[in-house]
PDB file of C-alpha atoms in Angstrom:
ATOM      1  CA  UNK Z   1      89.443 125.228 113.267  1.00  0.00           C
ATOM      2  CA  UNK Z   2      85.970 123.658 113.343  1.00  0.00           C
ATOM      3  CA  UNK Z   3      85.840 119.839 114.180  1.00  0.00           C
ATOM      4  CA  UNK Z   4      84.739 119.127 110.710  1.00  0.00           C
ATOM      5  CA  UNK Z   5      87.530 120.881 109.139  1.00  0.00           C
ATOM      6  CA  UNK Z   6      90.288 119.180 111.119  1.00  0.00           C
ATOM      7  CA  UNK Z   7      88.677 115.793 110.527  1.00  0.00           C
ATOM      8  CA  UNK Z   8      88.797 116.441 106.919  1.00  0.00           C
ATOM      9  CA  UNK Z   9      92.499 117.500 107.080  1.00  0.00           C
ATOM     10  CA  UNK Z  10      93.175 114.337 108.927  1.00  0.00           C
ATOM     11  CA  UNK Z  11      91.592 112.115 106.388  1.00  0.00           C
ATOM     12  CA  UNK Z  12      92.517 113.885 103.391  1.00  0.00           C
ATOM     13  CA  UNK Z  13      96.097 114.696 104.134  1.00  0.00           C
ATOM     14  CA  UNK Z  14      97.607 113.353 107.395  1.00  0.00           C
ATOM     15  CA  UNK Z  15      96.316 109.693 107.378  1.00  0.00           C
ATOM     16  CA  UNK Z  16      97.055 109.454 103.395  1.00  0.00           C
ATOM     17  CA  UNK Z  17     100.670 110.689 104.048  1.00  0.00           C
ATOM     18  CA  UNK Z  18     101.400 108.521 107.012  1.00  0.00           C
ATOM     19  CA  UNK Z  19      99.896 105.401 105.395  1.00  0.00           C
ATOM     20  CA  UNK Z  20     101.818 106.306 102.121  1.00  0.00           C
ATOM     21  CA  UNK Z  21     105.049 106.603 104.214  1.00  0.00           C
ATOM     22  CA  UNK Z  22     104.339 102.975 105.654  1.00  0.00           C
ATOM     23  CA  UNK Z  23     103.914 101.791 102.207  1.00  0.00           C
ATOM     24  CA  UNK Z  24     107.065 103.163 101.001  1.00  0.00           C
ATOM     25  CA  UNK Z  25     108.826 101.570 103.983  1.00  0.00           C
ATOM     26  CA  UNK Z  26     107.218  98.297 103.169  1.00  0.00           C
ATOM     27  CA  UNK Z  27     108.403  98.387  99.584  1.00  0.00           C
ATOM     28  CA  UNK Z  28     111.842  99.119 100.553  1.00  0.00           C
ATOM     29  CA  UNK Z  29     111.904  96.410 103.139  1.00  0.00           C
ATOM     30  CA  UNK Z  30     110.586  93.905 100.682  1.00  0.00           C
ATOM     31  CA  UNK Z  31     113.188  94.934  98.025  1.00  0.00           C
ATOM     32  CA  UNK Z  32     116.025  94.666 100.536  1.00  0.00           C
ATOM     33  CA  UNK Z  33     114.822  91.346 101.935  1.00  0.00           C
ATOM     34  CA  UNK Z  34     113.699  89.654  98.818  1.00  0.00           C
ATOM     35  CA  UNK Z  35     115.379  91.435  96.052  1.00  0.00           C
ATOM     36  CA  UNK Z  36     112.080  91.942  94.408  1.00  0.00           C
ATOM     37  CA  UNK Z  37     109.816  94.980  93.791  1.00  0.00           C
ATOM     38  CA  UNK Z  38     106.502  94.954  95.878  1.00  0.00           C
ATOM     39  CA  UNK Z  39     104.106  94.872  93.032  1.00  0.00           C
ATOM     40  CA  UNK Z  40     100.973  93.323  94.289  1.00  0.00           C
ATOM     41  CA  UNK Z  41      99.783  92.239  90.872  1.00  0.00           C
ATOM     42  CA  UNK Z  42     103.177  90.642  90.221  1.00  0.00           C
ATOM     43  CA  UNK Z  43     103.048  88.679  93.408  1.00  0.00           C
ATOM     44  CA  UNK Z  44      99.501  87.642  92.622  1.00  0.00           C
ATOM     45  CA  UNK Z  45     100.557  86.351  89.132  1.00  0.00           C
ATOM     46  CA  UNK Z  46     103.632  84.693  90.662  1.00  0.00           C
ATOM     47  CA  UNK Z  47     101.455  82.847  93.271  1.00  0.00           C
ATOM     48  CA  UNK Z  48      98.772  81.745  90.860  1.00  0.00           C
ATOM     49  CA  UNK Z  49     100.855  80.846  87.790  1.00  0.00           C
ATOM     50  CA  UNK Z  50     104.230  79.643  89.063  1.00  0.00           C
ATOM     51  CA  UNK Z  51     107.108  81.630  88.037  1.00  0.00           C
ATOM     52  CA  UNK Z  52     110.698  80.590  88.007  1.00  0.00           C
ATOM     53  CA  UNK Z  53     111.388  81.977  91.453  1.00  0.00           C
ATOM     54  CA  UNK Z  54     108.838  79.990  93.109  1.00  0.00           C
ATOM     55  CA  UNK Z  55     105.559  81.028  94.911  1.00  0.00           C
ATOM     56  CA  UNK Z  56     106.497  81.306  98.469  1.00  0.00           C
ATOM     57  CA  UNK Z  57     107.832  84.778  98.866  1.00  0.00           C
ATOM     58  CA  UNK Z  58     105.096  86.088  96.773  1.00  0.00           C
ATOM     59  CA  UNK Z  59     102.406  84.162  98.707  1.00  0.00           C
ATOM     60  CA  UNK Z  60     103.766  85.348 102.044  1.00  0.00           C
ATOM     61  CA  UNK Z  61     103.686  88.794 101.067  1.00  0.00           C
ATOM     62  CA  UNK Z  62     100.105  88.524  99.937  1.00  0.00           C
ATOM     63  CA  UNK Z  63      99.159  86.890 103.214  1.00  0.00           C
ATOM     64  CA  UNK Z  64     100.782  89.686 104.996  1.00  0.00           C
ATOM     65  CA  UNK Z  65      98.300  92.166 103.154  1.00  0.00           C
ATOM     66  CA  UNK Z  66      95.394  90.039 104.180  1.00  0.00           C
ATOM     67  CA  UNK Z  67      96.659  89.819 107.742  1.00  0.00           C
ATOM     68  CA  UNK Z  68      96.893  93.500 107.803  1.00  0.00           C
ATOM     69  CA  UNK Z  69      93.252  93.757 107.129  1.00  0.00           C
ATOM     70  CA  UNK Z  70      92.535  91.370 109.936  1.00  0.00           C
ATOM     71  CA  UNK Z  71      94.560  93.162 112.368  1.00  0.00           C
ATOM     72  CA  UNK Z  72      93.019  96.554 111.731  1.00  0.00           C
ATOM     73  CA  UNK Z  73      89.586  95.066 111.830  1.00  0.00           C
ATOM     74  CA  UNK Z  74      90.317  93.484 115.251  1.00  0.00           C
ATOM     75  CA  UNK Z  75      91.639  96.853 116.455  1.00  0.00           C
ATOM     76  CA  UNK Z  76      88.449  98.472 115.302  1.00  0.00           C
ATOM     77  CA  UNK Z  77      90.062 100.713 112.708  1.00  0.00           C
ATOM     78  CA  UNK Z  78      87.468 101.187 109.876  1.00  0.00           C
ATOM     79  CA  UNK Z  79      88.836 100.470 106.401  1.00  0.00           C
ATOM     80  CA  UNK Z  80      86.093 102.349 104.739  1.00  0.00           C
ATOM     81  CA  UNK Z  81      83.346 104.866 105.335  1.00  0.00           C
ATOM     82  CA  UNK Z  82      80.323 103.270 103.758  1.00  0.00           C
ATOM     83  CA  UNK Z  83      80.120 101.446 100.637  1.00  0.00           C
ATOM     84  CA  UNK Z  84      80.140 101.892  96.845  1.00  0.00           C
ATOM     85  CA  UNK Z  85      76.747 101.056  95.515  1.00  0.00           C
ATOM     86  CA  UNK Z  86      77.875  98.223  93.146  1.00  0.00           C
ATOM     87  CA  UNK Z  87      76.390  94.932  92.197  1.00  0.00           C
ATOM     88  CA  UNK Z  88      78.237  91.672  92.399  1.00  0.00           C
ATOM     89  CA  UNK Z  89      78.334  91.828  88.569  1.00  0.00           C
ATOM     90  CA  UNK Z  90      80.016  95.130  88.579  1.00  0.00           C
ATOM     91  CA  UNK Z  91      82.673  94.112  91.158  1.00  0.00           C
ATOM     92  CA  UNK Z  92      83.410  91.138  89.249  1.00  0.00           C
ATOM     93  CA  UNK Z  93      83.724  92.993  85.996  1.00  0.00           C
ATOM     94  CA  UNK Z  94      85.942  95.525  87.903  1.00  0.00           C
ATOM     95  CA  UNK Z  95      88.105  92.627  88.993  1.00  0.00           C
ATOM     96  CA  UNK Z  96      88.492  91.003  85.542  1.00  0.00           C
ATOM     97  CA  UNK Z  97      89.492  94.288  84.083  1.00  0.00           C
ATOM     98  CA  UNK Z  98      92.099  95.101  86.769  1.00  0.00           C
ATOM     99  CA  UNK Z  99      93.517  91.819  86.680  1.00  0.00           C
ATOM    100  CA  UNK Z 100      94.033  91.646  83.017  1.00  0.00           C
ATOM    101  CA  UNK Z 101      94.913  95.227  82.602  1.00  0.00           C
ATOM    102  CA  UNK Z 102      97.579  94.914  85.277  1.00  0.00           C
ATOM    103  CA  UNK Z 103      99.257  91.821  83.757  1.00  0.00           C
ATOM    104  CA  UNK Z 104      99.149  93.582  80.374  1.00  0.00           C
ATOM    105  CA  UNK Z 105     100.606  96.774  81.764  1.00  0.00           C
ATOM    106  CA  UNK Z 106     103.229  94.955  83.766  1.00  0.00           C
ATOM    107  CA  UNK Z 107     102.166  96.225  86.973  1.00  0.00           C
ATOM    108  CA  UNK Z 108      99.309  97.924  89.102  1.00  0.00           C
ATOM    109  CA  UNK Z 109      99.337 100.961  91.207  1.00  0.00           C
ATOM    110  CA  UNK Z 110     101.832  99.454  93.644  1.00  0.00           C
ATOM    111  CA  UNK Z 111     104.172  98.179  90.982  1.00  0.00           C
ATOM    112  CA  UNK Z 112     104.176 100.998  88.685  1.00  0.00           C
ATOM    113  CA  UNK Z 113     103.249 103.695  91.248  1.00  0.00           C
ATOM    114  CA  UNK Z 114     105.188 102.996  94.321  1.00  0.00           C
ATOM    115  CA  UNK Z 115     108.192 101.093  92.895  1.00  0.00           C
ATOM    116  CA  UNK Z 116     108.195 102.389  89.256  1.00  0.00           C
ATOM    117  CA  UNK Z 117     107.842 106.022  90.037  1.00  0.00           C
ATOM    118  CA  UNK Z 118     110.391 105.771  92.873  1.00  0.00           C
ATOM    119  CA  UNK Z 119     112.876 104.543  90.342  1.00  0.00           C
ATOM    120  CA  UNK Z 120     111.844 107.431  87.913  1.00  0.00           C
ATOM    121  CA  UNK Z 121     110.625 104.802  85.321  1.00  0.00           C
ATOM    122  CA  UNK Z 122     109.226 106.632  82.318  1.00  0.00           C
ATOM    123  CA  UNK Z 123     107.173 103.637  81.492  1.00  0.00           C
ATOM    124  CA  UNK Z 124     105.593 103.684  84.955  1.00  0.00           C
ATOM    125  CA  UNK Z 125     104.866 107.230  84.793  1.00  0.00           C
ATOM    126  CA  UNK Z 126     103.142 106.646  81.555  1.00  0.00           C
ATOM    127  CA  UNK Z 127     101.120 103.731  83.037  1.00  0.00           C
ATOM    128  CA  UNK Z 128     100.190 105.733  86.028  1.00  0.00           C
ATOM    129  CA  UNK Z 129      98.978 108.601  83.935  1.00  0.00           C
ATOM    130  CA  UNK Z 130      97.003 106.429  81.849  1.00  0.00           C
ATOM    131  CA  UNK Z 131      95.569 104.398  84.868  1.00  0.00           C
ATOM    132  CA  UNK Z 132      94.173 107.805  86.253  1.00  0.00           C
ATOM    133  CA  UNK Z 133      92.906 109.163  82.975  1.00  0.00           C
ATOM    134  CA  UNK Z 134      91.161 105.854  82.300  1.00  0.00           C
ATOM    135  CA  UNK Z 135      89.786 105.708  85.779  1.00  0.00           C
ATOM    136  CA  UNK Z 136      88.556 109.239  85.498  1.00  0.00           C
ATOM    137  CA  UNK Z 137      86.816 108.138  82.301  1.00  0.00           C
ATOM    138  CA  UNK Z 138      85.373 105.132  83.994  1.00  0.00           C
ATOM    139  CA  UNK Z 139      83.928 107.312  86.755  1.00  0.00           C
ATOM    140  CA  UNK Z 140      82.246 109.605  84.368  1.00  0.00           C
ATOM    141  CA  UNK Z 141      80.798 106.446  82.367  1.00  0.00           C
ATOM    142  CA  UNK Z 142      79.582 104.860  85.618  1.00  0.00           C
ATOM    143  CA  UNK Z 143      77.800 107.991  86.686  1.00  0.00           C
ATOM    144  CA  UNK Z 144      76.296 108.632  83.131  1.00  0.00           C
ATOM    145  CA  UNK Z 145      75.237 104.910  82.753  1.00  0.00           C
ATOM    146  CA  UNK Z 146      73.411 104.262  85.810  1.00  0.00           C
ATOM    147  CA  UNK Z 147      73.442 107.398  87.943  1.00  0.00           C
ATOM    148  CA  UNK Z 148      76.593 105.955  89.691  1.00  0.00           C
ATOM    149  CA  UNK Z 149      74.763 102.905  90.902  1.00  0.00           C
ATOM    150  CA  UNK Z 150      75.855  99.680  89.001  1.00  0.00           C
TER     151      UNK Z 150
ATOM    152  CA  UNK S   1     109.342  86.107 107.354  1.00  0.00           C
ATOM    153  CA  UNK S   2     110.123  89.379 105.987  1.00  0.00           C
ATOM    154  CA  UNK S   3     108.042  88.825 103.062  1.00  0.00           C
ATOM    155  CA  UNK S   4     105.157  88.427 105.331  1.00  0.00           C
ATOM    156  CA  UNK S   5     106.169  91.423 107.368  1.00  0.00           C
ATOM    157  CA  UNK S   6     106.569  93.571 104.243  1.00  0.00           C
ATOM    158  CA  UNK S   7     103.183  92.615 103.251  1.00  0.00           C
ATOM    159  CA  UNK S   8     101.750  93.224 106.566  1.00  0.00           C
ATOM    160  CA  UNK S   9     103.341  96.766 106.833  1.00  0.00           C
ATOM    161  CA  UNK S  10     102.240  97.485 103.271  1.00  0.00           C
ATOM    162  CA  UNK S  11      98.683  96.397 104.133  1.00  0.00           C
ATOM    163  CA  UNK S  12      98.719  98.559 107.278  1.00  0.00           C
ATOM    164  CA  UNK S  13      99.803 101.553 105.414  1.00  0.00           C
ATOM    165  CA  UNK S  14      97.057 100.789 102.610  1.00  0.00           C
ATOM    166  CA  UNK S  15      94.347 100.552 105.333  1.00  0.00           C
ATOM    167  CA  UNK S  16      95.342 103.573 107.404  1.00  0.00           C
ATOM    168  CA  UNK S  17      95.857 105.721 104.368  1.00  0.00           C
ATOM    169  CA  UNK S  18      92.279 105.297 103.257  1.00  0.00           C
ATOM    170  CA  UNK S  19      92.998 103.502 100.195  1.00  0.00           C
ATOM    171  CA  UNK S  20      90.861 100.517 101.238  1.00  0.00           C
ATOM    172  CA  UNK S  21      87.952 102.806 100.837  1.00  0.00           C
ATOM    173  CA  UNK S  22      86.621 102.630  97.234  1.00  0.00           C
ATOM    174  CA  UNK S  23      84.637 105.840  97.567  1.00  0.00           C
ATOM    175  CA  UNK S  24      87.970 107.529  98.314  1.00  0.00           C
ATOM    176  CA  UNK S  25      89.575 106.081  95.146  1.00  0.00           C
ATOM    177  CA  UNK S  26      86.681 107.008  93.072  1.00  0.00           C
ATOM    178  CA  UNK S  27      86.565 110.375  94.766  1.00  0.00           C
ATOM    179  CA  UNK S  28      90.133 110.921  93.627  1.00  0.00           C
ATOM    180  CA  UNK S  29      89.345 109.705  89.965  1.00  0.00           C
ATOM    181  CA  UNK S  30      86.460 111.997  90.017  1.00  0.00           C
ATOM    182  CA  UNK S  31      88.321 114.936  88.587  1.00  0.00           C
ATOM    183  CA  UNK S  32      85.248 116.671  87.253  1.00  0.00           C
ATOM    184  CA  UNK S  33      83.207 116.356  90.333  1.00  0.00           C
ATOM    185  CA  UNK S  34      83.962 116.633  93.920  1.00  0.00           C
ATOM    186  CA  UNK S  35      87.783 115.807  93.934  1.00  0.00           C
ATOM    187  CA  UNK S  36      89.288 113.991  96.752  1.00  0.00           C
ATOM    188  CA  UNK S  37      93.210 114.493  96.705  1.00  0.00           C
ATOM    189  CA  UNK S  38      93.920 111.761  99.289  1.00  0.00           C
ATOM    190  CA  UNK S  39      95.407 109.333  97.012  1.00  0.00           C
ATOM    191  CA  UNK S  40      97.889 111.992  95.721  1.00  0.00           C
ATOM    192  CA  UNK S  41      99.265 112.276  99.479  1.00  0.00           C
ATOM    193  CA  UNK S  42      99.447 108.551  99.634  1.00  0.00           C
ATOM    194  CA  UNK S  43     101.271 108.118  96.284  1.00  0.00           C
ATOM    195  CA  UNK S  44     103.514 111.001  97.333  1.00  0.00           C
ATOM    196  CA  UNK S  45     104.435 109.789 100.647  1.00  0.00           C
ATOM    197  CA  UNK S  46     105.092 106.223  99.399  1.00  0.00           C
ATOM    198  CA  UNK S  47     107.237 107.417  96.385  1.00  0.00           C
ATOM    199  CA  UNK S  48     109.136 109.855  98.484  1.00  0.00           C
ATOM    200  CA  UNK S  49     109.829 107.206 101.264  1.00  0.00           C
ATOM    201  CA  UNK S  50     110.808 104.391  98.767  1.00  0.00           C
ATOM    202  CA  UNK S  51     112.657 106.743  96.750  1.00  0.00           C
ATOM    203  CA  UNK S  52     114.849 107.597  99.702  1.00  0.00           C
ATOM    204  CA  UNK S  53     115.116 104.005 100.536  1.00  0.00           C
ATOM    205  CA  UNK S  54     116.510 103.086  97.231  1.00  0.00           C
ATOM    206  CA  UNK S  55     119.295 105.429  97.572  1.00  0.00           C
ATOM    207  CA  UNK S  56     120.148 104.908 101.293  1.00  0.00           C
ATOM    208  CA  UNK S  57     119.622 101.057 101.834  1.00  0.00           C
ATOM    209  CA  UNK S  58     122.305  98.634 100.550  1.00  0.00           C
ATOM    210  CA  UNK S  59     122.099  95.030  99.609  1.00  0.00           C
ATOM    211  CA  UNK S  60     125.022  93.032  98.648  1.00  0.00           C
ATOM    212  CA  UNK S  61     127.096  96.264  98.922  1.00  0.00           C
ATOM    213  CA  UNK S  62     124.972  98.063  96.351  1.00  0.00           C
ATOM    214  CA  UNK S  63     122.205 100.583  97.151  1.00  0.00           C
ATOM    215  CA  UNK S  64     118.876  99.154  96.230  1.00  0.00           C
ATOM    216  CA  UNK S  65     118.338 101.294  93.210  1.00  0.00           C
ATOM    217  CA  UNK S  66     121.245  99.424  91.615  1.00  0.00           C
ATOM    218  CA  UNK S  67     119.578  96.126  92.336  1.00  0.00           C
ATOM    219  CA  UNK S  68     119.111  94.567  88.967  1.00  0.00           C
ATOM    220  CA  UNK S  69     116.292  91.957  89.759  1.00  0.00           C
ATOM    221  CA  UNK S  70     112.889  93.155  90.620  1.00  0.00           C
ATOM    222  CA  UNK S  71     111.810  95.365  87.921  1.00  0.00           C
ATOM    223  CA  UNK S  72     108.532  94.146  86.901  1.00  0.00           C
ATOM    224  CA  UNK S  73     107.454  97.525  85.773  1.00  0.00           C
ATOM    225  CA  UNK S  74     109.885  97.041  82.969  1.00  0.00           C
ATOM    226  CA  UNK S  75     108.061  94.051  81.776  1.00  0.00           C
ATOM    227  CA  UNK S  76     105.708  95.730  79.426  1.00  0.00           C
ATOM    228  CA  UNK S  77     105.891  98.429  76.968  1.00  0.00           C
ATOM    229  CA  UNK S  78     104.474 100.224  73.907  1.00  0.00           C
ATOM    230  CA  UNK S  79     100.949  99.409  72.788  1.00  0.00           C
ATOM    231  CA  UNK S  80     100.561  96.582  75.254  1.00  0.00           C
ATOM    232  CA  UNK S  81     101.457  98.969  78.133  1.00  0.00           C
ATOM    233  CA  UNK S  82      98.976 101.600  77.008  1.00  0.00           C
ATOM    234  CA  UNK S  83      96.246  99.253  76.264  1.00  0.00           C
ATOM    235  CA  UNK S  84      96.715  97.194  79.676  1.00  0.00           C
ATOM    236  CA  UNK S  85      96.761 100.539  81.539  1.00  0.00           C
ATOM    237  CA  UNK S  86      93.385 101.699  79.924  1.00  0.00           C
ATOM    238  CA  UNK S  87      91.747  98.389  80.707  1.00  0.00           C
ATOM    239  CA  UNK S  88      93.137  98.557  84.233  1.00  0.00           C
ATOM    240  CA  UNK S  89      91.849 102.135  84.735  1.00  0.00           C
ATOM    241  CA  UNK S  90      88.295 101.226  83.532  1.00  0.00           C
ATOM    242  CA  UNK S  91      88.128  98.422  86.022  1.00  0.00           C
ATOM    243  CA  UNK S  92      89.710 100.608  88.863  1.00  0.00           C
ATOM    244  CA  UNK S  93      87.338 103.473  88.290  1.00  0.00           C
ATOM    245  CA  UNK S  94      84.286 101.010  88.408  1.00  0.00           C
ATOM    246  CA  UNK S  95      84.914  99.240  91.381  1.00  0.00           C
ATOM    247  CA  UNK S  96      87.294 101.442  93.220  1.00  0.00           C
ATOM    248  CA  UNK S  97      89.772  98.642  94.089  1.00  0.00           C
ATOM    249  CA  UNK S  98      93.064  97.697  92.928  1.00  0.00           C
ATOM    250  CA  UNK S  99      94.684  94.292  94.054  1.00  0.00           C
ATOM    251  CA  UNK S 100      96.617  95.630  97.252  1.00  0.00           C
ATOM    252  CA  UNK S 101      93.626  97.302  98.936  1.00  0.00           C
ATOM    253  CA  UNK S 102      91.292  94.558  98.024  1.00  0.00           C
ATOM    254  CA  UNK S 103      93.353  91.905  99.730  1.00  0.00           C
ATOM    255  CA  UNK S 104      93.544  94.111 102.779  1.00  0.00           C
ATOM    256  CA  UNK S 105      89.784  94.694 102.763  1.00  0.00           C
ATOM    257  CA  UNK S 106      89.233  90.949 102.136  1.00  0.00           C
ATOM    258  CA  UNK S 107      91.169  90.388 105.578  1.00  0.00           C
ATOM    259  CA  UNK S 108      88.562  92.349 107.215  1.00  0.00           C
ATOM    260  CA  UNK S 109      85.879  90.107 105.532  1.00  0.00           C
ATOM    261  CA  UNK S 110      84.261  92.574 103.309  1.00  0.00           C
ATOM    262  CA  UNK S 111      81.989  91.031 100.526  1.00  0.00           C
ATOM    263  CA  UNK S 112      82.639  93.327  97.600  1.00  0.00           C
ATOM    264  CA  UNK S 113      86.472  92.880  97.857  1.00  0.00           C
ATOM    265  CA  UNK S 114      85.972  89.061  98.064  1.00  0.00           C
ATOM    266  CA  UNK S 115      84.014  89.180  94.837  1.00  0.00           C
ATOM    267  CA  UNK S 116      86.700  91.473  93.221  1.00  0.00           C
ATOM    268  CA  UNK S 117      89.379  89.177  94.222  1.00  0.00           C
ATOM    269  CA  UNK S 118      87.889  86.213  92.636  1.00  0.00           C
ATOM    270  CA  UNK S 119      87.306  87.937  89.461  1.00  0.00           C
ATOM    271  CA  UNK S 120      90.778  89.388  89.874  1.00  0.00           C
ATOM    272  CA  UNK S 121      92.398  86.091  90.077  1.00  0.00           C
ATOM    273  CA  UNK S 122      90.622  84.741  86.993  1.00  0.00           C
ATOM    274  CA  UNK S 123      91.662  88.008  85.068  1.00  0.00           C
ATOM    275  CA  UNK S 124      95.400  87.692  86.247  1.00  0.00           C
ATOM    276  CA  UNK S 125      95.396  83.956  85.283  1.00  0.00           C
ATOM    277  CA  UNK S 126      93.798  84.481  81.997  1.00  0.00           C
ATOM    278  CA  UNK S 127      96.144  87.319  80.915  1.00  0.00           C
ATOM    279  CA  UNK S 128      99.345  85.321  82.307  1.00  0.00           C
ATOM    280  CA  UNK S 129      98.375  82.202  80.233  1.00  0.00           C
ATOM    281  CA  UNK S 130      97.776  84.268  77.095  1.00  0.00           C
ATOM    282  CA  UNK S 131     100.957  85.894  77.462  1.00  0.00           C
ATOM    283  CA  UNK S 132     102.775  82.556  78.139  1.00  0.00           C
ATOM    284  CA  UNK S 133     101.249  81.126  75.092  1.00  0.00           C
ATOM    285  CA  UNK S 134     102.590  83.674  72.741  1.00  0.00           C
ATOM    286  CA  UNK S 135     106.264  83.377  73.649  1.00  0.00           C
ATOM    287  CA  UNK S 136     108.231  84.477  70.720  1.00  0.00           C
TER     288      UNK S 136
END
């Protein structure tokens, strides 16, 4: 196996699988400890607009996510290979759409994907399929509109 | 403390899996171009693991899948779900971030995730307030 091929298997299969297992463990831990599913957008909404359960477990969960980034950064683990050519305006538009869409859909990829699919929720399956179809359309449009540089 | 720990573990998983890399996410959504299947492996690994956990781990004497609370994914349905998912996907494909990975990437002090997060907060609040205002 040439070095290029084994690097590609690592980054396309092994690392994603390993990371996915950690994510699944984390979701189980959160549900066991807090009694709530690990949807990030739900935690965000719960922190920003105080829900009946109070902010703190949500906020702590989100802080943990941020801390993970800091830890990986300190360890010299790269979080990305290069950057998407997107202006601040495009990133802001993206954030707005994701934020509104997640609330309307009742979850994001962690809520519907990790938690919902694990429970065999038909709603979550529908949500995930639409996320992907819509996402695919978005990629096509972005490329068509500005050659992929927005 | 376990809330923080679960967030930390979740974030480590996201970072190690490559999901904090917008190019990889866009690569996965690029079905008609050079398709990168990584996200499928992340989701597969996570769902299999959490699925097992739901049936093996107990809380208050019941397995987690019987836990009544914590089902936000049931919070929306029908047209609202479909519309919301379309909107989400458009944003996701544009920026390559969704909330979790953006928070992790922000923890590593990236500029793009910070811009994304600021707008994410605005969008989340706007939708939450709008939902709150039409109770009934």
